[in-house]
Amino acid sequence: MAIRYVLTFFIEIVGKLPSLCERANYTAIGFSGHVSVFDEGVAKDRGLKPLNRFERWLLKPIIEAEQGFRRQEFRQAVIEVTGEDPETY
């Protein structure tokens, strides 16, 4: 019986994974690694709810890794365009 509940829960989570990832992109991670007004506007236009505590806990390793990657990519792009490191401000 207990396995049935675990499997049902797992199937439910996997079915919701694409929408969870989209919600995480715009409400927890952000385009540049930080959630900006642009990200909040896109989330509002698409009707995306912020992640709840359980979803944040479940996706925490993914969110942290993606934030770090996006922050580094954004920093490199700013250095290439302006020639200045944004972390020195």
mmCIF file of C-alpha atoms in Angstrom:
data_model
loop_
_atom_site.group_PDB
_atom_site.id
_atom_site.type_symbol
_atom_site.label_atom_id
_atom_site.label_comp_id
_atom_site.label_asym_id
_atom_site.label_seq_id
_atom_site.Cartn_x
_atom_site.Cartn_y
_atom_site.Cartn_z
ATOM 1 C CA MET A 1 0.000 0.000 0.000
ATOM 2 C CA ALA A 2 2.687 2.516 0.964
ATOM 3 C CA ILE A 3 4.545 1.893 -2.303
ATOM 4 C CA ARG A 4 1.404 2.765 -4.205
ATOM 5 C CA TYR A 5 1.269 6.190 -2.563
ATOM 6 C CA VAL A 6 4.955 6.807 -3.244
ATOM 7 C CA LEU A 7 4.578 5.818 -6.905
ATOM 8 C CA THR A 8 1.458 7.950 -7.286
ATOM 9 C CA PHE A 9 3.298 10.909 -5.761
ATOM 10 C CA PHE A 10 6.313 10.368 -8.046
ATOM 11 C CA ILE A 11 4.138 10.132 -11.167
ATOM 12 C CA GLU A 12 2.313 13.297 -10.148
ATOM 13 C CA ILE A 13 5.612 15.175 -9.670
ATOM 14 C CA VAL A 14 7.018 13.981 -13.024
ATOM 15 C CA GLY A 15 3.823 15.051 -14.776
ATOM 16 C CA LYS A 16 4.169 18.537 -13.313
ATOM 17 C CA LEU A 17 7.907 18.835 -13.966
ATOM 18 C CA PRO A 18 7.739 20.922 -17.185
ATOM 19 C CA SER A 19 5.457 23.511 -15.578
ATOM 20 C CA LEU A 20 7.588 23.491 -12.409
ATOM 21 C CA CYS A 21 10.708 24.195 -14.463
ATOM 22 C CA GLU A 22 9.025 27.045 -16.326
ATOM 23 C CA ARG A 23 7.779 28.524 -13.061
ATOM 24 C CA ALA A 24 11.255 28.169 -11.542
ATOM 25 C CA ASN A 25 12.846 29.916 -14.537
ATOM 26 C CA TYR A 26 10.766 33.055 -14.134
ATOM 27 C CA THR A 27 10.020 33.157 -10.393
ATOM 28 C CA ALA A 28 13.139 31.707 -8.713
ATOM 29 C CA ILE A 29 16.096 31.705 -11.132
ATOM 30 C CA GLY A 30 15.641 34.705 -13.415
ATOM 31 C CA PHE A 31 17.157 35.477 -16.815
ATOM 32 C CA SER A 32 20.472 36.704 -15.403
ATOM 33 C CA GLY A 33 20.542 34.612 -12.234
ATOM 34 C CA HIS A 34 18.519 37.170 -10.297
ATOM 35 C CA VAL A 35 14.752 37.590 -10.620
ATOM 36 C CA SER A 36 14.183 40.974 -12.260
ATOM 37 C CA VAL A 37 11.156 43.090 -13.122
ATOM 38 C CA PHE A 38 11.326 41.596 -16.628
ATOM 39 C CA ASP A 39 11.100 38.053 -15.230
ATOM 40 C CA GLU A 40 8.214 39.023 -12.954
ATOM 41 C CA GLY A 41 6.401 40.598 -15.922
ATOM 42 C CA VAL A 42 6.779 37.471 -18.048
ATOM 43 C CA ALA A 43 5.570 35.301 -15.163
ATOM 44 C CA LYS A 44 2.558 37.564 -14.684
ATOM 45 C CA ASP A 45 1.722 37.545 -18.414
ATOM 46 C CA ARG A 46 1.929 33.745 -18.529
ATOM 47 C CA GLY A 47 -0.027 33.349 -15.290
ATOM 48 C CA LEU A 48 2.782 31.514 -13.487
ATOM 49 C CA LYS A 49 2.529 31.189 -9.707
ATOM 50 C CA PRO A 50 5.657 31.469 -7.554
ATOM 51 C CA LEU A 51 7.075 28.201 -6.271
ATOM 52 C CA ASN A 52 5.816 27.106 -2.870
ATOM 53 C CA ARG A 53 8.151 25.932 -0.082
ATOM 54 C CA PHE A 54 8.018 22.266 -1.038
ATOM 55 C CA GLU A 55 8.711 22.988 -4.716
ATOM 56 C CA ARG A 56 11.638 25.245 -3.762
ATOM 57 C CA TRP A 57 12.999 22.500 -1.500
ATOM 58 C CA LEU A 58 12.541 19.877 -4.213
ATOM 59 C CA LEU A 59 14.248 21.977 -6.900
ATOM 60 C CA LYS A 60 16.831 23.676 -4.640
ATOM 61 C CA PRO A 61 19.941 21.974 -6.116
ATOM 62 C CA ILE A 62 18.745 22.705 -9.652
ATOM 63 C CA ILE A 63 17.851 26.319 -8.836
ATOM 64 C CA GLU A 64 21.195 27.028 -7.141
ATOM 65 C CA ALA A 65 23.231 25.451 -9.945
ATOM 66 C CA GLU A 66 21.269 27.264 -12.648
ATOM 67 C CA GLN A 67 21.522 30.610 -10.818
ATOM 68 C CA GLY A 68 25.293 30.249 -10.541
ATOM 69 C CA PHE A 69 25.607 29.310 -14.204
ATOM 70 C CA ARG A 70 23.414 32.194 -15.383
ATOM 71 C CA ARG A 71 25.190 34.732 -13.169
ATOM 72 C CA GLN A 72 28.548 33.663 -14.588
ATOM 73 C CA GLU A 73 27.256 33.769 -18.182
ATOM 74 C CA PHE A 74 25.708 37.213 -17.615
ATOM 75 C CA ARG A 75 28.963 38.458 -16.071
ATOM 76 C CA GLN A 76 30.962 37.198 -19.064
ATOM 77 C CA ALA A 77 28.534 38.854 -21.487
ATOM 78 C CA VAL A 78 28.831 42.196 -19.670
ATOM 79 C CA ILE A 79 32.633 41.946 -19.698
ATOM 80 C CA GLU A 80 32.625 41.227 -23.454
ATOM 81 C CA VAL A 81 30.286 44.124 -24.252
ATOM 82 C CA THR A 82 31.518 46.828 -21.870
ATOM 83 C CA GLY A 83 35.014 45.623 -21.073
ATOM 84 C CA GLU A 84 34.346 46.125 -17.347
ATOM 85 C CA ASP A 85 33.664 43.559 -14.659
ATOM 86 C CA PRO A 86 30.234 44.188 -13.065
ATOM 87 C CA GLU A 87 31.419 42.664 -9.766
ATOM 88 C CA THR A 88 33.888 45.522 -9.240
ATOM 89 C CA TYR A 89 31.129 48.111 -8.835
#
